[in-house]
Short mmCIF file of C-alpha atoms and ligand atoms in Angstrom, two decimals:
data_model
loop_
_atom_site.label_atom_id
_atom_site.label_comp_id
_atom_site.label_asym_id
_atom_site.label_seq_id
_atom_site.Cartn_x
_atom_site.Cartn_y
_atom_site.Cartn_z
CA UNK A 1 180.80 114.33 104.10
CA UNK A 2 181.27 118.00 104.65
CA UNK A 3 179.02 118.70 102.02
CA UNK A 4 175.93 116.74 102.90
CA UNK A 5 176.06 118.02 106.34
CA UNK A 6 176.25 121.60 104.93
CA UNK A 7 173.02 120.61 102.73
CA UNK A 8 171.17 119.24 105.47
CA UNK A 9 172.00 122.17 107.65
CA UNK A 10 170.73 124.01 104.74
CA UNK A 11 167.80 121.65 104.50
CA UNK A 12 167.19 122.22 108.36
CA UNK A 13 166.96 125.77 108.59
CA UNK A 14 164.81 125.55 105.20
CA UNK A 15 161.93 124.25 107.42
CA UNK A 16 162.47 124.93 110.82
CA UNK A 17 162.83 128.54 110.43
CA UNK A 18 159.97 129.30 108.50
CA UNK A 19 157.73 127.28 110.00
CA UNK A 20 158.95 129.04 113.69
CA UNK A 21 159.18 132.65 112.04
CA UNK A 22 155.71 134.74 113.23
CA UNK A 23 154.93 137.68 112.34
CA UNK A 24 153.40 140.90 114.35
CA UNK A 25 150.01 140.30 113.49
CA UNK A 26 150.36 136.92 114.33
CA UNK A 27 152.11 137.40 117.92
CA UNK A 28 148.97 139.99 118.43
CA UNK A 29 146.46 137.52 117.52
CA UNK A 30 148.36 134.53 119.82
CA UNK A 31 149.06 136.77 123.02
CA UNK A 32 145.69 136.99 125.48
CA UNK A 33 146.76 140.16 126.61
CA UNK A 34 146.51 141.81 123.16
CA UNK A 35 143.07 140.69 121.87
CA UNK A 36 141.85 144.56 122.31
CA UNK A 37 144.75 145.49 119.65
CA UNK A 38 144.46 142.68 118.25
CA UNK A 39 140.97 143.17 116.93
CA UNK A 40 141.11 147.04 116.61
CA UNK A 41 144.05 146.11 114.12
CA UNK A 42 141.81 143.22 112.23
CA UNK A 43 139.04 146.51 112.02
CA UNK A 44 141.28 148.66 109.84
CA UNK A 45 143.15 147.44 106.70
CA UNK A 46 145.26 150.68 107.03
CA UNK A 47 146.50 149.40 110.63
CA UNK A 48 146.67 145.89 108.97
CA UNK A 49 149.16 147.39 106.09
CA UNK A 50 151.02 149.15 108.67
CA UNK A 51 152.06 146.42 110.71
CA UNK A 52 151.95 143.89 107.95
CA UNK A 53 154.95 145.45 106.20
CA UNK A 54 156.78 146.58 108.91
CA UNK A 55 160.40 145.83 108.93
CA UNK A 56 163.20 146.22 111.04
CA UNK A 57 161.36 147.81 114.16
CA UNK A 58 160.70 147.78 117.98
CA UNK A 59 156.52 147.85 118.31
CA UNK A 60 155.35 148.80 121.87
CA UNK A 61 151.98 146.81 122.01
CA UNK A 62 149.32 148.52 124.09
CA UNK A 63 147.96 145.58 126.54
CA UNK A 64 144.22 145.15 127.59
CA UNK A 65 144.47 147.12 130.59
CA UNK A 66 146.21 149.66 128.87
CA UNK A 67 144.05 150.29 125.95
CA UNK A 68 140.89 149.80 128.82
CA UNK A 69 142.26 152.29 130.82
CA UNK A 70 143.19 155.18 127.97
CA UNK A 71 139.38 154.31 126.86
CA UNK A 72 138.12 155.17 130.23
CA UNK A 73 139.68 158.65 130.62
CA UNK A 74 139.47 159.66 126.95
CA UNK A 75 136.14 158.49 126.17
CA UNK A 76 135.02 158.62 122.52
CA UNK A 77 138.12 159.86 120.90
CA UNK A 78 139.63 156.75 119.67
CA UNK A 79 138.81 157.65 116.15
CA UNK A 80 140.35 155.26 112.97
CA UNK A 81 142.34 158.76 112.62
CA UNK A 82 143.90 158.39 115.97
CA UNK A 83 143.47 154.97 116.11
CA UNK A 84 146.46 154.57 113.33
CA UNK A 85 148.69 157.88 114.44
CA UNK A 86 148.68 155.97 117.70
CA UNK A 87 150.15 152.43 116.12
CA UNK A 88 152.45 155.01 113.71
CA UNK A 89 153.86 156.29 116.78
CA UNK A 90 154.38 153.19 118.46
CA UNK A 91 155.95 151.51 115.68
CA UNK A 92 160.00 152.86 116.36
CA UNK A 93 162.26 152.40 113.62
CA UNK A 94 165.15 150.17 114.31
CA UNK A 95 165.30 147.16 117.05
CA UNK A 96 165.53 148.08 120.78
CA UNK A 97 165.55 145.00 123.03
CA UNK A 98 165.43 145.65 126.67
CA UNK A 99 169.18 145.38 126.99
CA UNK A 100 169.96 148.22 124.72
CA UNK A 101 168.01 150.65 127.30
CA UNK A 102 169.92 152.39 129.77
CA UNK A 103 169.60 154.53 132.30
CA UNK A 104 171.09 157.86 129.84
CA UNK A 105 168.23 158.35 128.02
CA UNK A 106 167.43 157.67 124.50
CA UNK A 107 165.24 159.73 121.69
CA UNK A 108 163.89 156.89 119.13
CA UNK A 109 162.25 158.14 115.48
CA UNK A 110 158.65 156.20 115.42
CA UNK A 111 156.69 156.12 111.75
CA UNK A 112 154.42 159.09 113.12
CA UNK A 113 155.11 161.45 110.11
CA UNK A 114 151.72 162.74 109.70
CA UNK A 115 151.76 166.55 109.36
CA UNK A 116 148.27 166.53 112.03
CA UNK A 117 150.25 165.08 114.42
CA UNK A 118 153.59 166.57 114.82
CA UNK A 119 156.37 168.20 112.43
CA UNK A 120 159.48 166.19 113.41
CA UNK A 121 161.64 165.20 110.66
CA UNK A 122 162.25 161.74 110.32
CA UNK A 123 159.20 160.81 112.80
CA UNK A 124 157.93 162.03 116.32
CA UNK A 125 160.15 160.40 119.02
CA UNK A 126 159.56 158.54 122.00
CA UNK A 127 162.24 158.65 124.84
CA UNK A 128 163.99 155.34 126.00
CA UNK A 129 165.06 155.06 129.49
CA UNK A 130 166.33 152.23 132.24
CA UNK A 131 164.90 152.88 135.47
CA UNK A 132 164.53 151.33 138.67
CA UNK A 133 160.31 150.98 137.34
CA UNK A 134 162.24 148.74 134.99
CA UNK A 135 162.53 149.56 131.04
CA UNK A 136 160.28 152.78 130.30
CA UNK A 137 159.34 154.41 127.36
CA UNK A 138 158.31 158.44 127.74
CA UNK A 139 155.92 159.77 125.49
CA UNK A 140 153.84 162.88 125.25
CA UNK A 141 153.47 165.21 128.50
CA UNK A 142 156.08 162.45 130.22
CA UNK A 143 153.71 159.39 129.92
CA UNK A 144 155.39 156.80 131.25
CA UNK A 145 154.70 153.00 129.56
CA UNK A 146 156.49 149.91 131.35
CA UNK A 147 157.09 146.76 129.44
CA UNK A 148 155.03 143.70 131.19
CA UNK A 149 156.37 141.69 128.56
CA UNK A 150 159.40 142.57 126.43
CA UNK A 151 161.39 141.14 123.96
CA UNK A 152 159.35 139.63 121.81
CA UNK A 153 161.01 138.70 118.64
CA UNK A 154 159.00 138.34 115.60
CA UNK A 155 159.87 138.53 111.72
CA UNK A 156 161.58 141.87 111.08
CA UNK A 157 161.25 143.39 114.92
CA UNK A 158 160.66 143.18 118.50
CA UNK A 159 157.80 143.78 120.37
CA UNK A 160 157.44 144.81 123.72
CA UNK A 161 154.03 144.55 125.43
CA UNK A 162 153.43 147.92 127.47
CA UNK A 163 151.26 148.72 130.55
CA UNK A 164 150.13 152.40 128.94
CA UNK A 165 148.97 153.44 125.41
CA UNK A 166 151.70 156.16 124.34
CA UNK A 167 150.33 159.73 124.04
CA UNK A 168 150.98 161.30 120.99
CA UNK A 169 152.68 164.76 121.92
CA UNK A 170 150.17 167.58 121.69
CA UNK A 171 152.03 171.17 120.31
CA UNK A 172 154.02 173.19 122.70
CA UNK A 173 151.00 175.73 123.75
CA UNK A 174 149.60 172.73 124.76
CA UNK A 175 152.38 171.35 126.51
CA UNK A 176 152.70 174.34 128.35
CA UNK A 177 149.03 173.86 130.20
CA UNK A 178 149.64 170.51 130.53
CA UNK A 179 152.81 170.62 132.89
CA UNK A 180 151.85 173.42 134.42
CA UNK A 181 154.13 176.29 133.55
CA UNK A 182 152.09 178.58 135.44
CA UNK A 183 154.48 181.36 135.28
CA UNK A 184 155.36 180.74 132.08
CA UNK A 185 151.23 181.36 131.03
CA UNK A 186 151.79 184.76 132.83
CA UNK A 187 154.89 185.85 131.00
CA UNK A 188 152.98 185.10 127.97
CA UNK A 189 150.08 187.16 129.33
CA UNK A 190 152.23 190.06 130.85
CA UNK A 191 154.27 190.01 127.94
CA UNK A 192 151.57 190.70 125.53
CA UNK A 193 152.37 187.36 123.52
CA UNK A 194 149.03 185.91 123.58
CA UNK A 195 147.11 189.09 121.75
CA UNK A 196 146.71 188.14 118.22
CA UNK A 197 148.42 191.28 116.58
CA UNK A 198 151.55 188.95 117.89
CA UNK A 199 151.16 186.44 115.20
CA UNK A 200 154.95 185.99 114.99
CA UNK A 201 154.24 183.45 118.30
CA UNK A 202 151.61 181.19 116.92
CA UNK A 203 154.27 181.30 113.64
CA UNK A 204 156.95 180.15 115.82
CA UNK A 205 154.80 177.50 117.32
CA UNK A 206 153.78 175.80 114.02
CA UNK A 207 157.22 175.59 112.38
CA UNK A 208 158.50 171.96 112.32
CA UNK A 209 162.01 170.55 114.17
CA UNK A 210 162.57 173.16 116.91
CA UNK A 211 163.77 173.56 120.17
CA UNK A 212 161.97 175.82 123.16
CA UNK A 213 163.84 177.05 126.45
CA UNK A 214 160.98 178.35 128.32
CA UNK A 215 161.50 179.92 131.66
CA UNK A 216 159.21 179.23 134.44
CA UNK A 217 160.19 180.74 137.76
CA UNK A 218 158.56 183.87 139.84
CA UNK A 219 162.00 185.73 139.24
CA UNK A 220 161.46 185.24 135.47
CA UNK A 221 157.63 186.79 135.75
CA UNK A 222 158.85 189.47 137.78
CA UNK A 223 161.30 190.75 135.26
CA UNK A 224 159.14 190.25 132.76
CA UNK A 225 156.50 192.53 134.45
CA UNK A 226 159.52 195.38 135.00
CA UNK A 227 160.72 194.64 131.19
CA UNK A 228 157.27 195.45 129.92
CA UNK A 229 157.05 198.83 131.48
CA UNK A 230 160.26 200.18 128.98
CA UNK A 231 160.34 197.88 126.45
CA UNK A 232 158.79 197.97 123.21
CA UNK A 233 156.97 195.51 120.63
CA UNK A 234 159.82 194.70 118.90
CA UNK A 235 161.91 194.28 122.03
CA UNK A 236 159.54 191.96 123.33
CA UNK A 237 159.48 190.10 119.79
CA UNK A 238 163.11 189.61 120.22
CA UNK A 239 163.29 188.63 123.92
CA UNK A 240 160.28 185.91 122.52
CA UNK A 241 162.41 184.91 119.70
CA UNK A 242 165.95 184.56 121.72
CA UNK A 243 164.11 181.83 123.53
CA UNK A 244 163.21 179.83 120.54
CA UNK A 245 165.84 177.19 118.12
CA UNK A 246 164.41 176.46 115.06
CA UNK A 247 165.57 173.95 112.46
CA UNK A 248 166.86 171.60 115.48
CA UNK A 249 165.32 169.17 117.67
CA UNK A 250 168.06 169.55 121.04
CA UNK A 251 166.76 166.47 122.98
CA UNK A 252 168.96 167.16 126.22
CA UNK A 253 171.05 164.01 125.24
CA UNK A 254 172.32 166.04 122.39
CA UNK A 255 173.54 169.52 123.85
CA UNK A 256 176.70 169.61 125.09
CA UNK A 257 179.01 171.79 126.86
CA UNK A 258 180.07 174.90 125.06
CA UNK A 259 177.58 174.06 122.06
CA UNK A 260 176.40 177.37 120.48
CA UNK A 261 172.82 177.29 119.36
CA UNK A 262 171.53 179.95 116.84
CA UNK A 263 168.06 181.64 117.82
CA UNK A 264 165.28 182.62 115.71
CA UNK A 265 166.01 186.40 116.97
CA UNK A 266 169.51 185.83 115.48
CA UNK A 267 171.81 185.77 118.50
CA UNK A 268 173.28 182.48 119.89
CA UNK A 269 172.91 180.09 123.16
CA UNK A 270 175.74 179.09 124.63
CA UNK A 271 175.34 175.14 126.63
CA UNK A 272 177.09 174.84 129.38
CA UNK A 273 177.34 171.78 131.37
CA UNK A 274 178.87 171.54 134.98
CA UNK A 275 178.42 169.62 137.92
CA UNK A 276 176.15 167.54 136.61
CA UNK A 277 173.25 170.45 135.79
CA UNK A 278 172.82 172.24 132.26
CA UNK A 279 172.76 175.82 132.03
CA UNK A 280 171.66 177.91 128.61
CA UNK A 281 173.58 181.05 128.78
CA UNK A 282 173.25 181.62 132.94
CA UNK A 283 169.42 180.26 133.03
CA UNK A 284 169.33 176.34 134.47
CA UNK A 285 167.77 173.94 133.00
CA UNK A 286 165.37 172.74 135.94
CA UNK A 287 163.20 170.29 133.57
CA UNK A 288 164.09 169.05 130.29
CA UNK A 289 162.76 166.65 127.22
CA UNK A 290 158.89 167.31 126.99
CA UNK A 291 158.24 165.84 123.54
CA UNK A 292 155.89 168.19 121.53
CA UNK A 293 154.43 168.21 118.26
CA UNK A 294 157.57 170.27 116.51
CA UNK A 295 160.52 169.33 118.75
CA UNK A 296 160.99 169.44 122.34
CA UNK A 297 160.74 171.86 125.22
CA UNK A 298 163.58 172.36 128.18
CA UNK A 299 162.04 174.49 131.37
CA UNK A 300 164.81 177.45 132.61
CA UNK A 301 165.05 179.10 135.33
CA UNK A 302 165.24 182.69 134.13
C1 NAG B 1 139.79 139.63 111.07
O1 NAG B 1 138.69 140.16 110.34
C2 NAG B 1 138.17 139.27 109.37
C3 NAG B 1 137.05 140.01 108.63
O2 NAG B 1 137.54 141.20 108.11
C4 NAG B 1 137.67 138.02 110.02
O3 NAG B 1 137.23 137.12 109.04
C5 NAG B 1 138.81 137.39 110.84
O4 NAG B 1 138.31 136.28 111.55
C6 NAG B 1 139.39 138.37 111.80
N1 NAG B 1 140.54 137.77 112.44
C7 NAG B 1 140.78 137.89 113.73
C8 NAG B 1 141.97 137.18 114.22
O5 NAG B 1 140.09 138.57 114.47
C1 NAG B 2 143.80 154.82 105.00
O1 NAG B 2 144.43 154.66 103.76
C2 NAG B 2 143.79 155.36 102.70
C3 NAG B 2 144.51 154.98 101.42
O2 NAG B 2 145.89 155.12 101.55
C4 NAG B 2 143.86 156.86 102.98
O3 NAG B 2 143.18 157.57 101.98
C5 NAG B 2 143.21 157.15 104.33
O4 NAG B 2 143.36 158.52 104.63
C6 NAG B 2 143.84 156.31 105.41
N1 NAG B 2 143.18 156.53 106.69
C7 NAG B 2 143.87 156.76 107.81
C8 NAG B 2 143.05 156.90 109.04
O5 NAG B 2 145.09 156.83 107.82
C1 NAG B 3 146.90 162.10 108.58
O1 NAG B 3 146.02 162.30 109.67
C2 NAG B 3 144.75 162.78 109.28
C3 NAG B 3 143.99 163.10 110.55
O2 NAG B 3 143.99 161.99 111.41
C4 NAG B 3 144.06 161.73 108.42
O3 NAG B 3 142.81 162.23 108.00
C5 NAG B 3 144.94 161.42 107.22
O4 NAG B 3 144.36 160.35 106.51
C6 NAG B 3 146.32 161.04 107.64
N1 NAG B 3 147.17 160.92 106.46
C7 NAG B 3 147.85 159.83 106.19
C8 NAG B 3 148.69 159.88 104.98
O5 NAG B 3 147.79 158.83 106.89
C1 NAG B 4 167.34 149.64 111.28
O1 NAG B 4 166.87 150.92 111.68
C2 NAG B 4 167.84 151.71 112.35
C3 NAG B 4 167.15 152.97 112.84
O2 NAG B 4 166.49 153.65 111.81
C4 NAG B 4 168.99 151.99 111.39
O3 NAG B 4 169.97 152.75 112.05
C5 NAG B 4 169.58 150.68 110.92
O4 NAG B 4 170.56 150.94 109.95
C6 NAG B 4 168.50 149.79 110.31
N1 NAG B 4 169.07 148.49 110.03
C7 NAG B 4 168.87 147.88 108.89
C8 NAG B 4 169.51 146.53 108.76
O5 NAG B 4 168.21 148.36 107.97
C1 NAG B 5 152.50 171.11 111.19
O1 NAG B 5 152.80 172.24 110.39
C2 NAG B 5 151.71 172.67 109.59
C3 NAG B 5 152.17 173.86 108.79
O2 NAG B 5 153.47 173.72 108.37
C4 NAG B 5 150.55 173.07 110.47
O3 NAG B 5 149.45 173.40 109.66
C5 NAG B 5 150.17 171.92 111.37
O4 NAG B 5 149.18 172.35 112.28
C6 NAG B 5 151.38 171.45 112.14
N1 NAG B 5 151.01 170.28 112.91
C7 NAG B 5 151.12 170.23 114.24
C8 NAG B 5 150.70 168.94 114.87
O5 NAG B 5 151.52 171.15 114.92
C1 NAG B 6 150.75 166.06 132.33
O1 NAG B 6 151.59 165.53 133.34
C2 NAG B 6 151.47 166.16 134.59
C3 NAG B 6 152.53 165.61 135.50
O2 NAG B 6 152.51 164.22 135.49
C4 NAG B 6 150.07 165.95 135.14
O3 NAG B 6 149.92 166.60 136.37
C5 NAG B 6 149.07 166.49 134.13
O4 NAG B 6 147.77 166.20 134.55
C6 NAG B 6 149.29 165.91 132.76
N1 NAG B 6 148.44 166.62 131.81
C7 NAG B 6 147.68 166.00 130.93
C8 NAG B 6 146.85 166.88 130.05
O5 NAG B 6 147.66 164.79 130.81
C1 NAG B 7 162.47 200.29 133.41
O1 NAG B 7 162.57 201.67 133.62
C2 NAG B 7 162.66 201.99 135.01
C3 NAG B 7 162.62 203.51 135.08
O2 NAG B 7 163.23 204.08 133.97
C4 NAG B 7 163.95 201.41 135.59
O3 NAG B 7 164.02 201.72 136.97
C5 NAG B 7 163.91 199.94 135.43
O4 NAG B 7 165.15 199.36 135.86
C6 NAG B 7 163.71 199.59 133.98
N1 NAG B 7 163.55 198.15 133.88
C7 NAG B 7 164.22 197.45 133.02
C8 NAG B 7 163.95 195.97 133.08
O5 NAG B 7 164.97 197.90 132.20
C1 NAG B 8 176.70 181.13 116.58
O1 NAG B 8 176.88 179.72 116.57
C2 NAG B 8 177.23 179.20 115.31
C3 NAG B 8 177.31 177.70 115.46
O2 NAG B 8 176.03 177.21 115.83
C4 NAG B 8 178.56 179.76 114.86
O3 NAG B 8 178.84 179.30 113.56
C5 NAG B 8 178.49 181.27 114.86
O4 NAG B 8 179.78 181.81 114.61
C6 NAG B 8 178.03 181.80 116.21
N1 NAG B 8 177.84 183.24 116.14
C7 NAG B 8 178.32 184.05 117.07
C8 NAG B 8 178.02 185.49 116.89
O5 NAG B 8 178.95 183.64 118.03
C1 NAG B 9 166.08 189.67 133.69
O1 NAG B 9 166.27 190.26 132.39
C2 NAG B 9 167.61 190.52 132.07
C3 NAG B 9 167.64 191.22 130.73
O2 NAG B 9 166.93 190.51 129.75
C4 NAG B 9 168.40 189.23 132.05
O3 NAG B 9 169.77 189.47 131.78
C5 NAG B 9 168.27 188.54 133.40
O4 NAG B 9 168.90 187.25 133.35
C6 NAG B 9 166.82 188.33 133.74
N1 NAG B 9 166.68 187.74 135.05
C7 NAG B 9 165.81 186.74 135.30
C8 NAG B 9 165.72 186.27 136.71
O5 NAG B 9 165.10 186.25 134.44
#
């Protein structure tokens, strides 16, 4: 008796689960919000490959609206190139249903390894985050993409339809222009960082998995502007290179108090955290976690 019912629950799952099991091509050819993806994907057998062997993964699906919307302000530029970095980076390794965001954020490896795109061992990231918006995933320069419909489980992964095509993060010189960090551009210029015979900053720019404190405040400009009066070149290549961690991507979820955190000049950071703010040596931390192509950035104060 035992037995038979064993083989027919055997029996049972033998055909119901296949025949229930879809796939992620299938789920974007059955959804009507993902016919735009859906037939981009169809276009390309790379983006087919991609997604057909995809295991064990979270895919944020760009809806309709999304993918009309990115077309309408970036006209032109979605390329085959960019068209597959773009599905690369929103393919995250490892499940993430809704309930496993929360509102401490989270920094997820995607498949985007390509070298064009960004120098992040183990994949560019996306950050993870529960807010009251709902269940939000930040990409490059802080996009935000919300989940219309999440949780879609298909053979090997979920899939969570989003409201806004990820941006893939552009490098940190970039970055900088693109939030802003207005005094930050005039330290550079004061500073004497942006003439060419400086190529030690473009050097530090390119090299993969690091992490950038950049200060951004009038104070910061204004000694800056005093500094240069007294200081020479190789002063001013340290004071550059102080601000700089290579070999470490320090999303802010992973520095924590007292952590020491060795510079490309040579000296050390010290993290402190208290009352609920993050300080690098006595500089605050007054915005933190914009993804770039080789790490992240974290604006200071000083
Ligand atoms: C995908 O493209 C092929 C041609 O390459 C076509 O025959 C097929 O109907 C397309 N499927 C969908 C769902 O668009
Ligand atoms: C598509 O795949 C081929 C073969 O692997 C490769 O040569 C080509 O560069 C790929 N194109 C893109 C856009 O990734
Ligand atoms: C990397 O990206 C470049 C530029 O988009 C593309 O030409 C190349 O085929 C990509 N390489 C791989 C392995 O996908
Ligand atoms: C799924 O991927 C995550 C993230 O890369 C990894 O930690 C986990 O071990 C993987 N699980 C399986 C069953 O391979
Ligand atoms: C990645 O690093 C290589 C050199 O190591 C550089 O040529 C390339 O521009 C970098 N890619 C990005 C997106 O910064
Ligand atoms: C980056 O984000 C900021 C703040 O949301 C916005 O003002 C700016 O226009 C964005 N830059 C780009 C290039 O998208
Ligand atoms: C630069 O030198 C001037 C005069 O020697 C001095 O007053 C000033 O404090 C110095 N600035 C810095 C940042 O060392
Ligand atoms: C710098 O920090 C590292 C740990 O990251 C530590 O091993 C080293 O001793 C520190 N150096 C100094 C001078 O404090
Ligand atoms: C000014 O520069 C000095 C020496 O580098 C530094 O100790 C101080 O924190 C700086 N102040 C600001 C506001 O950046």
């Amino acid at each position: 008796m035992k037995l038979s019912l064993n083989k027919s629950f055997v029996s049972l799952l033998a055909c119901v689960i296949p025949s229930h099991a879809i796939t992620l091509l299938q789920v974007l050819q059955s959804y009507s919000e993902l016919t735009t993806l859906s037939s981009y994907v169809n276009a390309s057998s790379n983006a087919t490959a991609l997604l057909a062997n995809a295991n064990n993964f979270t895919f944020l699906a760009s809806s309709n609206a999304a993918i009309a919307s990115f077309l309408s302000k970036n006209p032109n530029v979605l390329t085959a190139d960019l068209l597959q970095a773009t599905l690369e980076y929103s393919l995250l390794r490892g499940g993430y249903p809704t309930l496993s965001f929360s509102d401490t954020p989270q920094f997820v490896a995607s498949n985007l390894v390509n070298s064009s795109y960004a120098n992040v061992t183990g994949g560019q990231t996306v950050e993870l985050l529960q807010s009251s918006g709902g269940a939000e995933t930040l990409s490059g320069n802080k996009t935000i993409s919300t989940s219309s419909s999440a949780d879609i489980v298909c053979t090997g992964g979920i899939i969570h339809i989003i409201d806004t095509v990820p941006s893939i993060p552009v490098s940190a010189v970039s970055e900088i222009t693109a939030a802003n960090l207005e005094y930050f551009v005039s330290i550079l210029n004061v500073g004497g960082y942006l003439n060419p015979a400086n190529a030690y900053v473009n050097q530090i720019l390119e090299v993969p998995d690091v992490t950038y404190f950049i200060p951004n405040s009038a104070a910061a400009l204004a000694n800056v502007t005093e500094q240069v009066k007294n200081t020479s070149a190789a002063e001013l290549q340290s004071t550059f290179e102080y601000h700089v961690v290579p070999g470490f991507v320090g999303y802010s979820t992973l520095l924590t108090n007292g952590m020491q955190l060795k510079t490309a000049e040579g000296g050390n950071l010290t993290v402190t955290v208290q009352g609920g703010e993050m300080y690098i040596n006595a500089a605050k931390v007054v915005a933190s976690d914009y993804i770039v192509a080789n790490g992240v950035v974290h604006v200071i104060d000083k």
